[in-house]
PDB file of C-alpha atoms in Angstrom:
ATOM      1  CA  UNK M 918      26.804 -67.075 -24.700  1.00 54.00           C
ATOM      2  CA  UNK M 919      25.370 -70.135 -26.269  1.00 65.00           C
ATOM      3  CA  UNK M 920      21.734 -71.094 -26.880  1.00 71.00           C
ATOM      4  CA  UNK M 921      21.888 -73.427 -24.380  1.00 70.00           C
ATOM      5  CA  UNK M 922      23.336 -71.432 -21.687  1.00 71.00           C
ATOM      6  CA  UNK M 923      20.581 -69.206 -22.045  1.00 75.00           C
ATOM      7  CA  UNK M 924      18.137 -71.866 -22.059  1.00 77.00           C
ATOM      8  CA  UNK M 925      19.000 -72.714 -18.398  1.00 81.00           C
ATOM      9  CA  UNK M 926      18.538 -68.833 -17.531  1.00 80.00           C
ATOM     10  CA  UNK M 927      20.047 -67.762 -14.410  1.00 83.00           C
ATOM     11  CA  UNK M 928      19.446 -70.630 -12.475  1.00 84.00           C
ATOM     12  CA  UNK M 929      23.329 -72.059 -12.229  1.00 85.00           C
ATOM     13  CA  UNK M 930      23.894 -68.528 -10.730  1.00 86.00           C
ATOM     14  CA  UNK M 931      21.335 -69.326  -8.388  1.00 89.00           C
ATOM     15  CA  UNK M 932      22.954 -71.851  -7.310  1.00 90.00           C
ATOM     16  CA  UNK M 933      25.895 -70.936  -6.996  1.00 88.00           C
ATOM     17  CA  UNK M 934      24.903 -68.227  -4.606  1.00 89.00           C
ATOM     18  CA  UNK M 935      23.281 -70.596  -2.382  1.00 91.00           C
ATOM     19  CA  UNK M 936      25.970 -72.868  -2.526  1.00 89.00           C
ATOM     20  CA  UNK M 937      28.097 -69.890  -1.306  1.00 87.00           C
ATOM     21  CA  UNK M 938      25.560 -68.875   1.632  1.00 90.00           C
ATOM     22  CA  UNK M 939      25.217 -72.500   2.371  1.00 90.00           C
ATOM     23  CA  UNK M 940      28.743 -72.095   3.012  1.00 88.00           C
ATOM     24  CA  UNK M 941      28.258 -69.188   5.164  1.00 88.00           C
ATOM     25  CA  UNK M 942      25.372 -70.249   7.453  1.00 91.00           C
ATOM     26  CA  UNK M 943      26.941 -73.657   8.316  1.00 91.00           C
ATOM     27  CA  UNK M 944      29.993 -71.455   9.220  1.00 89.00           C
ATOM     28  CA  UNK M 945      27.666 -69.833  11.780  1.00 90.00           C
ATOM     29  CA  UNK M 946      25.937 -72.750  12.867  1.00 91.00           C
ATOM     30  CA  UNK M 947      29.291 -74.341  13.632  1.00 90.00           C
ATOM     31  CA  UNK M 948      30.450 -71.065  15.328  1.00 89.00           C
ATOM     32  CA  UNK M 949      27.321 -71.298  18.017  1.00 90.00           C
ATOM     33  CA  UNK M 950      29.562 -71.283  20.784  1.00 88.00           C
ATOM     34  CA  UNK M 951      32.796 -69.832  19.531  1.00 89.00           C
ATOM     35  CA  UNK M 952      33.355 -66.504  21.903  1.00 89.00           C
ATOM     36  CA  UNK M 953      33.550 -62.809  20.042  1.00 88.00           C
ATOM     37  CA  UNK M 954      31.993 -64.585  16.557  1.00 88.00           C
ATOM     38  CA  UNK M 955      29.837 -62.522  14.822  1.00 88.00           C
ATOM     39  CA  UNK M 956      27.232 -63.654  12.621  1.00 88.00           C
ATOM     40  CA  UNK M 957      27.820 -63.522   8.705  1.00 87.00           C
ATOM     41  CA  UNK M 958      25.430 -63.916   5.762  1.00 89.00           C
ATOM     42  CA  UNK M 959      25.067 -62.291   2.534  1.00 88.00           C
ATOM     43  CA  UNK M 960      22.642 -59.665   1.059  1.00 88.00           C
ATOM     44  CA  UNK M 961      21.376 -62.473  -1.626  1.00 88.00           C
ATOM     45  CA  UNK M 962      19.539 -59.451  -3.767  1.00 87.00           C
ATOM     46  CA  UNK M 963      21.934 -57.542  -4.142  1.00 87.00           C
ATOM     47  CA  UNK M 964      24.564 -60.774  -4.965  1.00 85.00           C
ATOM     48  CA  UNK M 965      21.975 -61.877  -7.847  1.00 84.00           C
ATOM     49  CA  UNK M 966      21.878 -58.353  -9.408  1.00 84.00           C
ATOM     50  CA  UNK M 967      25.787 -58.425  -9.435  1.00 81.00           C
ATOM     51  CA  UNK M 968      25.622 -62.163 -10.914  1.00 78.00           C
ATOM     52  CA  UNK M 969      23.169 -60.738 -13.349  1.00 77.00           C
ATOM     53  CA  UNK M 970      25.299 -58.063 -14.446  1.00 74.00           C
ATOM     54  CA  UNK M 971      28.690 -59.904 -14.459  1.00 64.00           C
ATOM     55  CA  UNK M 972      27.068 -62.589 -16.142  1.00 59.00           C
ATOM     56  CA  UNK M 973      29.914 -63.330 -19.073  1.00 51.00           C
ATOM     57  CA  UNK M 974      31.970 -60.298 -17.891  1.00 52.00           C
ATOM     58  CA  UNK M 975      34.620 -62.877 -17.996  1.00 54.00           C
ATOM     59  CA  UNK M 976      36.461 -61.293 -21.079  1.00 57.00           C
ATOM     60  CA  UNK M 977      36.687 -63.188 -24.361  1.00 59.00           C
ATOM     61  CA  UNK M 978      39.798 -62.239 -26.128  1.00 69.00           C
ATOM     62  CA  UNK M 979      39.720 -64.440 -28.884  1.00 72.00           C
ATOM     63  CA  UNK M 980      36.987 -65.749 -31.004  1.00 70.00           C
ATOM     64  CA  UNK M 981      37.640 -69.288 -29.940  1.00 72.00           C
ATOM     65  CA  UNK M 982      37.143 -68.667 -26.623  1.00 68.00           C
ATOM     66  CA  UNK M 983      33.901 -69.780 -24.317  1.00 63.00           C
ATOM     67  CA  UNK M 984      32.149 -67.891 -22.098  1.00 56.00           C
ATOM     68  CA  UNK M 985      32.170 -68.694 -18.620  1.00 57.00           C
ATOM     69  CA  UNK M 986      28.824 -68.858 -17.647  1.00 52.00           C
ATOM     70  CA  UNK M 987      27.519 -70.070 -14.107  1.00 51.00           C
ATOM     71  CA  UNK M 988      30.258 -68.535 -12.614  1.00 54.00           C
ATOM     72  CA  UNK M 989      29.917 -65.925  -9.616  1.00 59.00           C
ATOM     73  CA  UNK M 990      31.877 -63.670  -7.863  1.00 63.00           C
ATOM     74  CA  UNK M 991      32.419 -64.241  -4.407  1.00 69.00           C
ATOM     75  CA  UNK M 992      30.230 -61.387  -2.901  1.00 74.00           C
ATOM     76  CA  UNK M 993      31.036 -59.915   0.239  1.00 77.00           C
ATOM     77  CA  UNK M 994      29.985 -61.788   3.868  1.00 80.00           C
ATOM     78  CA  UNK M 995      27.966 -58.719   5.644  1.00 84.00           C
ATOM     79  CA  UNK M 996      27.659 -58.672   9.610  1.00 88.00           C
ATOM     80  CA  UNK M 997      24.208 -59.690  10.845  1.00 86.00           C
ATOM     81  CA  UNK M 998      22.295 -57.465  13.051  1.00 87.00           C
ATOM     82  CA  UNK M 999      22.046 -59.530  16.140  1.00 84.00           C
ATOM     83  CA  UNK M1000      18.926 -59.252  17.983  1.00 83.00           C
ATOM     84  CA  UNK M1001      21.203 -60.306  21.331  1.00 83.00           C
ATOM     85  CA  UNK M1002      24.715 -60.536  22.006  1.00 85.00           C
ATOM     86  CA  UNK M1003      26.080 -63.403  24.832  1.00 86.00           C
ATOM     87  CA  UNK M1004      27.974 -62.392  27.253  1.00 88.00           C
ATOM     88  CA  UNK M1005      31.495 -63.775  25.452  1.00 87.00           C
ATOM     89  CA  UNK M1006      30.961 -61.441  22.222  1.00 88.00           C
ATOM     90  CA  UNK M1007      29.313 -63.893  20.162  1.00 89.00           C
ATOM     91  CA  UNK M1008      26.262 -63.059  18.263  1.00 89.00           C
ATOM     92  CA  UNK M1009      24.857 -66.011  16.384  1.00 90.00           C
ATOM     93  CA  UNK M1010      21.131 -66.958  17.148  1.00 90.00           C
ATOM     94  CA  UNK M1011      21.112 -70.619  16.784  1.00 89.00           C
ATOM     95  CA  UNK M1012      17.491 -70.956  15.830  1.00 89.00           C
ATOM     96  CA  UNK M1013      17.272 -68.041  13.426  1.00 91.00           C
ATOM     97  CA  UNK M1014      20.670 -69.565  11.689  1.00 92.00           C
ATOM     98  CA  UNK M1015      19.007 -73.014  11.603  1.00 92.00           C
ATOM     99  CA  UNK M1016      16.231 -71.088   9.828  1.00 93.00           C
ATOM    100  CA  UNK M1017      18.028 -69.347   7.458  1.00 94.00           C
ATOM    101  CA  UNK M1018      19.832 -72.653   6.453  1.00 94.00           C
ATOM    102  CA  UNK M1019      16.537 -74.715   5.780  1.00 94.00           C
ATOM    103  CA  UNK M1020      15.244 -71.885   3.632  1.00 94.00           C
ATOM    104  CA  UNK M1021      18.410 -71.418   1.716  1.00 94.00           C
ATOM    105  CA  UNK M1022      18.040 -75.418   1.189  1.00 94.00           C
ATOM    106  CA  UNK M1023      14.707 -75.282   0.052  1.00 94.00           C
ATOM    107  CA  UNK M1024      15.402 -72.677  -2.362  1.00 94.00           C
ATOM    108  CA  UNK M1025      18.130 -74.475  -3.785  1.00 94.00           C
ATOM    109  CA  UNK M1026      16.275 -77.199  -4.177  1.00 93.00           C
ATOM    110  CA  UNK M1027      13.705 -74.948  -6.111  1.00 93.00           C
ATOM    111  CA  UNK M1028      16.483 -73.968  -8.510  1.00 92.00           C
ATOM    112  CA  UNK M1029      17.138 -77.636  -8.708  1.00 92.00           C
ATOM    113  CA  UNK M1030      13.829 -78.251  -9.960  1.00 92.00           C
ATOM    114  CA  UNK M1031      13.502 -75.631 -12.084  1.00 91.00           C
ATOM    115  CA  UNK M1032      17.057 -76.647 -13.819  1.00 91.00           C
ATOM    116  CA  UNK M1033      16.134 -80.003 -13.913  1.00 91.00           C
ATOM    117  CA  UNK M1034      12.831 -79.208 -15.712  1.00 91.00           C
ATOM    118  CA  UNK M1035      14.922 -76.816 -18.222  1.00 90.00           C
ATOM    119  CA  UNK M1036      17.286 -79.490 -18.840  1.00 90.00           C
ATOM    120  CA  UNK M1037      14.310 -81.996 -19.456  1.00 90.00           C
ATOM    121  CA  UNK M1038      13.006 -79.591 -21.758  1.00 89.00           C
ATOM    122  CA  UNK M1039      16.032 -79.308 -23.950  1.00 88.00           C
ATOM    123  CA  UNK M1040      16.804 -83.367 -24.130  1.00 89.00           C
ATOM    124  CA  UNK M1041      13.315 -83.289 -25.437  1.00 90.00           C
ATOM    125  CA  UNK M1042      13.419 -80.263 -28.297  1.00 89.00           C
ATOM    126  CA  UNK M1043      17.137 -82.400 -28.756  1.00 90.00           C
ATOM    127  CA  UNK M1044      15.270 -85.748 -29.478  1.00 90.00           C
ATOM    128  CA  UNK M1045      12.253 -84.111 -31.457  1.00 85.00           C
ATOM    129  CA  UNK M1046      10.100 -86.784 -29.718  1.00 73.00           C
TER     130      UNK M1046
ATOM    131  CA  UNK G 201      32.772 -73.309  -3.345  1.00 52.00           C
ATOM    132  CA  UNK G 202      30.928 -76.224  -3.355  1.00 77.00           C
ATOM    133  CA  UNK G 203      28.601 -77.752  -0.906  1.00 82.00           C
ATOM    134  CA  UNK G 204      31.414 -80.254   0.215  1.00 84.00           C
ATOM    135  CA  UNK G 205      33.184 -76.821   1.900  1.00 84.00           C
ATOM    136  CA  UNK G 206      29.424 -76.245   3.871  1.00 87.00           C
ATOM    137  CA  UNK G 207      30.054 -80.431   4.079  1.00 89.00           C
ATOM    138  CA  UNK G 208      33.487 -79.471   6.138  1.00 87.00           C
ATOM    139  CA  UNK G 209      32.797 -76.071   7.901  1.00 88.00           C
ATOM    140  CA  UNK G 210      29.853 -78.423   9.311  1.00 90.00           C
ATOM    141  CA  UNK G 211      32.068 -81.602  10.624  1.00 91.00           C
ATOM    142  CA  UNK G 212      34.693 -78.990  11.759  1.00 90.00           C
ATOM    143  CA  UNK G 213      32.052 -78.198  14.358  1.00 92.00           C
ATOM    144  CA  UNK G 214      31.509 -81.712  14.678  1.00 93.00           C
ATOM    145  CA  UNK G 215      34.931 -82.034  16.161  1.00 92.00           C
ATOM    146  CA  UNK G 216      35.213 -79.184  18.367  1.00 93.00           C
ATOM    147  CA  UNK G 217      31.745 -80.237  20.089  1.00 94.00           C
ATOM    148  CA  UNK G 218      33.367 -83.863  20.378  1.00 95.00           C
ATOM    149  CA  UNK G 219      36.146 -82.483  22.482  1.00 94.00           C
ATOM    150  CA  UNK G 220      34.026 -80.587  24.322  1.00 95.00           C
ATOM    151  CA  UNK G 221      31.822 -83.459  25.340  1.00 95.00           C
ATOM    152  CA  UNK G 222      34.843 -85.548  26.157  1.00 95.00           C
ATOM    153  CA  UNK G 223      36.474 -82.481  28.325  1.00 95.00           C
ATOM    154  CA  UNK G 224      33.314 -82.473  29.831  1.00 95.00           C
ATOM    155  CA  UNK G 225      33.037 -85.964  30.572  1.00 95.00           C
ATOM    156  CA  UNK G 226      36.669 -85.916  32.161  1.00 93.00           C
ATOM    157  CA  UNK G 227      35.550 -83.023  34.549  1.00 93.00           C
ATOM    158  CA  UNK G 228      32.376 -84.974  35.748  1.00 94.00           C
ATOM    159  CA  UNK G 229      34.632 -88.285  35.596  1.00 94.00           C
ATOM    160  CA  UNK G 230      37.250 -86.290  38.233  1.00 92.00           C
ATOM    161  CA  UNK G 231      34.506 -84.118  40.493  1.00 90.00           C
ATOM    162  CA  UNK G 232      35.370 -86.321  43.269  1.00 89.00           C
ATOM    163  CA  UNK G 233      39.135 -86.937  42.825  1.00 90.00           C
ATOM    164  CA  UNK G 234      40.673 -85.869  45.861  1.00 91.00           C
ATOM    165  CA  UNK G 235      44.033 -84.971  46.247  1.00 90.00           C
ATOM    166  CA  UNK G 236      46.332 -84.027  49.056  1.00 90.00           C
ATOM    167  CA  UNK G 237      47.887 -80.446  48.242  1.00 89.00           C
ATOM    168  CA  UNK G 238      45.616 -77.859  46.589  1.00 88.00           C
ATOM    169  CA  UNK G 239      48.159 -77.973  43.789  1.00 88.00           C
ATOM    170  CA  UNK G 240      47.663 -81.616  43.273  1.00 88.00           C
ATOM    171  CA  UNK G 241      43.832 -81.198  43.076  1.00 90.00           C
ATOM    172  CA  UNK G 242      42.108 -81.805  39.428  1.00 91.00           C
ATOM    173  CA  UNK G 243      41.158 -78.276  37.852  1.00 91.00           C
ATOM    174  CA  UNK G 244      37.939 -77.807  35.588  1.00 91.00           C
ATOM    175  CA  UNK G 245      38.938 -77.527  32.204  1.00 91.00           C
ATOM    176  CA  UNK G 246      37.407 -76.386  29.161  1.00 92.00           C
ATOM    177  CA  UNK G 247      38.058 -75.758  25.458  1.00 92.00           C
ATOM    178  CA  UNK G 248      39.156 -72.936  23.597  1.00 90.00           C
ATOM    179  CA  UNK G 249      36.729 -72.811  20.325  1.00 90.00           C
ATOM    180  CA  UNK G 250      38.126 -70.038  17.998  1.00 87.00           C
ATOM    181  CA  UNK G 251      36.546 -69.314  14.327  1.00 85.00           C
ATOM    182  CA  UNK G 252      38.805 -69.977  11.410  1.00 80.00           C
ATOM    183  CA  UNK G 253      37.384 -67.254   9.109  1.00 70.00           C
ATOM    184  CA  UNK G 254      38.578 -66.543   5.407  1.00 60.00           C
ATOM    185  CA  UNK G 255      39.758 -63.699   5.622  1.00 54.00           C
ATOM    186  CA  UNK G 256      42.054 -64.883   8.546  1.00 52.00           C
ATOM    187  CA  UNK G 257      44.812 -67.148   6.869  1.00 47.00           C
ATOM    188  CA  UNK G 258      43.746 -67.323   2.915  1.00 48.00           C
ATOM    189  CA  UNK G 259      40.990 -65.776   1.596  1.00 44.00           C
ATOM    190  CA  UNK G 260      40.497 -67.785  -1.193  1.00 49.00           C
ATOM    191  CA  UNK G 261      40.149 -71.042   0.490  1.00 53.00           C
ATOM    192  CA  UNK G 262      36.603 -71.461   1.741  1.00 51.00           C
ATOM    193  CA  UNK G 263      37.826 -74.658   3.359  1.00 50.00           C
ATOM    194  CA  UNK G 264      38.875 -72.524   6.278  1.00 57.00           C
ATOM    195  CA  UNK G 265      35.733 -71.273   7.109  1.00 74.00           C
ATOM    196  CA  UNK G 266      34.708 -73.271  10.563  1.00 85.00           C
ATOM    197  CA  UNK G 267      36.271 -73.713  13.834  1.00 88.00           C
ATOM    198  CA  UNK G 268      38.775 -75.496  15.771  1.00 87.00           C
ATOM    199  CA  UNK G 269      39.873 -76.168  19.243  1.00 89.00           C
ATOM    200  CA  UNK G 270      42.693 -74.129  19.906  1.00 88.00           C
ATOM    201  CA  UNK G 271      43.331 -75.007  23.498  1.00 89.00           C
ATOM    202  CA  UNK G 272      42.231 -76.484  26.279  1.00 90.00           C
ATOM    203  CA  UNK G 273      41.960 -74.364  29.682  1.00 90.00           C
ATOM    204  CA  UNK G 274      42.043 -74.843  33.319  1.00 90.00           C
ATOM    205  CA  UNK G 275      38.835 -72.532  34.422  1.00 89.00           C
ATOM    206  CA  UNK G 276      38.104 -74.142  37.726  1.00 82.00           C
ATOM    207  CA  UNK G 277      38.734 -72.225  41.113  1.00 84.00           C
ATOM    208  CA  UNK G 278      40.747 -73.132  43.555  1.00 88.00           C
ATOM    209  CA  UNK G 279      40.302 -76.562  45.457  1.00 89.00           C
ATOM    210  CA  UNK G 280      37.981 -77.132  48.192  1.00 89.00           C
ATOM    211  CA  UNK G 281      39.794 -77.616  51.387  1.00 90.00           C
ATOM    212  CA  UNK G 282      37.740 -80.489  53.259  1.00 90.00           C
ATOM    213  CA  UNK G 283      38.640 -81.271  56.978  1.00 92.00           C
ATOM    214  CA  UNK G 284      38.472 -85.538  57.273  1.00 90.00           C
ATOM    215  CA  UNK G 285      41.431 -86.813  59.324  1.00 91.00           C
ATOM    216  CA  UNK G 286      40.284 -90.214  58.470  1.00 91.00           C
ATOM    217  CA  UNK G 287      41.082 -90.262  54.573  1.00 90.00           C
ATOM    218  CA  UNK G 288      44.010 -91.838  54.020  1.00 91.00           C
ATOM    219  CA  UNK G 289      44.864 -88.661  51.737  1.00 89.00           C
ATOM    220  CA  UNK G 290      44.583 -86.309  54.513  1.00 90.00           C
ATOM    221  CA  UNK G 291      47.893 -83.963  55.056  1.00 89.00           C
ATOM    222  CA  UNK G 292      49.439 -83.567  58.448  1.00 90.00           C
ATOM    223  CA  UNK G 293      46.577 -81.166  59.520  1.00 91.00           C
ATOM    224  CA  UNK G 294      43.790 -83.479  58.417  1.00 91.00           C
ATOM    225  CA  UNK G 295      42.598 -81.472  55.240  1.00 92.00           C
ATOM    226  CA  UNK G 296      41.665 -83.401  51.939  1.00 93.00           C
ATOM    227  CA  UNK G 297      41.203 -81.128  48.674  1.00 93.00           C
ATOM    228  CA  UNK G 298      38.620 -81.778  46.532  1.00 92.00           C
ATOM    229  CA  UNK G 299      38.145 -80.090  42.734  1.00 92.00           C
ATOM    230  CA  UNK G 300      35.736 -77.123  42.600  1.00 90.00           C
ATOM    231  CA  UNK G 301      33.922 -78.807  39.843  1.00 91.00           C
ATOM    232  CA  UNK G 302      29.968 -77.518  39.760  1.00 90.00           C
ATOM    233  CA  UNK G 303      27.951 -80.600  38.152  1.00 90.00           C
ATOM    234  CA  UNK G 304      24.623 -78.466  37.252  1.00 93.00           C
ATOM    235  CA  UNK G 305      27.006 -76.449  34.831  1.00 92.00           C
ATOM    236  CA  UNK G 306      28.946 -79.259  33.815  1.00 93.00           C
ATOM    237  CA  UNK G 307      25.518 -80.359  32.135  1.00 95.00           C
ATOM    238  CA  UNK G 308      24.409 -77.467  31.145  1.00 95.00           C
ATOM    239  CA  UNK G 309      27.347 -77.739  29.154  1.00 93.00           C
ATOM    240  CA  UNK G 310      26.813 -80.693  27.801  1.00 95.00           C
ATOM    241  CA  UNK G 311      23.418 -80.117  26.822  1.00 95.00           C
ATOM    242  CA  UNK G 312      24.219 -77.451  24.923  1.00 93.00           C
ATOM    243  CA  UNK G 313      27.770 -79.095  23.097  1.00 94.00           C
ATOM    244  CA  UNK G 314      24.963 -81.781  22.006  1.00 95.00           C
ATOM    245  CA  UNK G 315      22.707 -79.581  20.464  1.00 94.00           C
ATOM    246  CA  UNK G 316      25.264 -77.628  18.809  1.00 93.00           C
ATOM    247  CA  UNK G 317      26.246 -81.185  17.611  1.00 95.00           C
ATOM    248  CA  UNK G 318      22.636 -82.378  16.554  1.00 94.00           C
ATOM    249  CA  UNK G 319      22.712 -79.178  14.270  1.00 92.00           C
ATOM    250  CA  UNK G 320      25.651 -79.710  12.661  1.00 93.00           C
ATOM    251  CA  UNK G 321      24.686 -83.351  11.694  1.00 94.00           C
ATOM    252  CA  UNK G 322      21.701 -81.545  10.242  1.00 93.00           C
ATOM    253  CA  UNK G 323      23.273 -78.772   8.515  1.00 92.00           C
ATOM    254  CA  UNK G 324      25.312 -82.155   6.657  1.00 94.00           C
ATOM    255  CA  UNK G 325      22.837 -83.871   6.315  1.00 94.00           C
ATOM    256  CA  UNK G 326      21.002 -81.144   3.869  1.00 93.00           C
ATOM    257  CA  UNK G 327      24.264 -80.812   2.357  1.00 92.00           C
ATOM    258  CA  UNK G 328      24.520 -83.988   1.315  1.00 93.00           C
ATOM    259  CA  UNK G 329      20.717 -84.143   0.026  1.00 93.00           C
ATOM    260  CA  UNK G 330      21.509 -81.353  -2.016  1.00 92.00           C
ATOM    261  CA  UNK G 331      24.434 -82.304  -3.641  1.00 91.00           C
ATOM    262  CA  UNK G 332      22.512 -85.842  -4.187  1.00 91.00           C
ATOM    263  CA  UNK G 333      19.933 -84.223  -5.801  1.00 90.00           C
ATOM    264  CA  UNK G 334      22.347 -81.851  -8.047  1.00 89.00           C
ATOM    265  CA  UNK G 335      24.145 -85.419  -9.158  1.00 89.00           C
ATOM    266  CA  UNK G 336      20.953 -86.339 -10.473  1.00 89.00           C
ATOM    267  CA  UNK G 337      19.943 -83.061 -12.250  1.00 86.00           C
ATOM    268  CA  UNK G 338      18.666 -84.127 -16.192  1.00 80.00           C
ATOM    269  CA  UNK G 339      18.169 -87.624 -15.090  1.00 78.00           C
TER     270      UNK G 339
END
């Protein structure tokens, strides 16, 4: 891993994850009325500690080779609990989704920032200004 | 995965409430068709929505999250039967049919295709805000 990869920390992770549960909760909200869906989302804690730990697990095999960094594995889409299930099967809570997709937004946009500011930080150390 | 893919799953939704609202509109558009054999009567319809989830057709392909229309279904009952010798479209015993087509569900329905609209606009909307402001990032 390069100095500069470890300058940005684990924030591309970040948002990668988000990107991926972004992905996920628009896939509910779309599903609101679609009979026997169930609710999907992803246990984000547990997908960072696995995106901490894989981090450059992608193997290097030759000394020329660069690590893959910012990369994530796809974790796995877990079942909400649904607090009510309609009649037809389906068990997305339209509000709570809408919820849980402004927060993930926000967040992301807090990774964002803090990248951003990272990245600022380097041009600068770069430029010696 | 990107946020186009939450961009996508978002206007697939987009689509499905469209042809919803315009099913809809053809059942309020037809409530007082009449016809004169119960077969010839309109019937209610509605659409199918079914999820396309990943795992479903390929799993690697997170443009198939979303859903789609798969058909669209006749869920009315049976016609009214409605006794007016006078229509012009009565049969020989006087009987006109009307659809069975309830109005207060019909916009119910509606209602709630719009709002699942409305939050699909918004769920691109955010999408595209944040993939703006990732375009931007050491700016």
């Amino acid at each position: 891993m390069t100095a500069i990869d470890k300058a940005l920390g684990i924030s591309p992770q970040v948002l990668a994850l988000r990107a991926q549960r972004m992905n996920l909760l628009s896939s509910n909200i779309a599903n609101a009325d679609t009979p026997g869906y169930k609710a999907r989302d992803i246990d984000f804690a547990a997908a960072m500690r696995q995106a901490e730990v894989s981090q450059g697990r992608v193997e290097r095999t030759h000394s020329a080779h660069i690590a893959l960094s910012g990369s994530v594995d796809q974790p796995d889409a877990l079942y909400r609990v649904p607090a009510e299930v309609s009649p037809d099967g389906n068990s997305v809570d339209p509000t709570m989704e809408h919820q849980a997709f402004m927060e993930n937004a926000l967040r992301y946009q807090a990774s964002i920032q803090l990248l951003d500011n990272r990245i600022k930080g380097i041009k600068n150390a770069i430029k010696g200004e | 995965m990107s946020l186009f893919d939450a961009m996508n799953i978002a206007s697939s939704s987009l689509t499905a409430q469209t042809t919803k609202l315009n099913t809809i509109a053809k059942n309020m558009a037809n409530a007082n068709t009449v016809a004169s054999t119960p077969e010839a009567a309109y019937t209610a319809q509605a659409p199918l929505f079914r999820a396309i989830l990943d795992g479903q057709i390929d799993p690697n392909d997170p443009s198939q999250l979303g859903v789609v229309v798969e058909d669209i279904v006749e869920v009315g009952g049976p016609a009214r039967q409605e006794f007016n010798p006078a229509h012009p479209l009565a049969d020989e015993n006087g009987y006109i049919y009307k659809p069975d087509i309830d109005a207060a569900t019909e916009m119910a329905e509606m209602m709630q295709a719009s709002r699942s609209f409305q939050n699909s606009v918004e769920a691109i909307n955010t999408a595209k805000q944040l993939a703006l402001r990732t375009l931007t990032l050491g700016r």
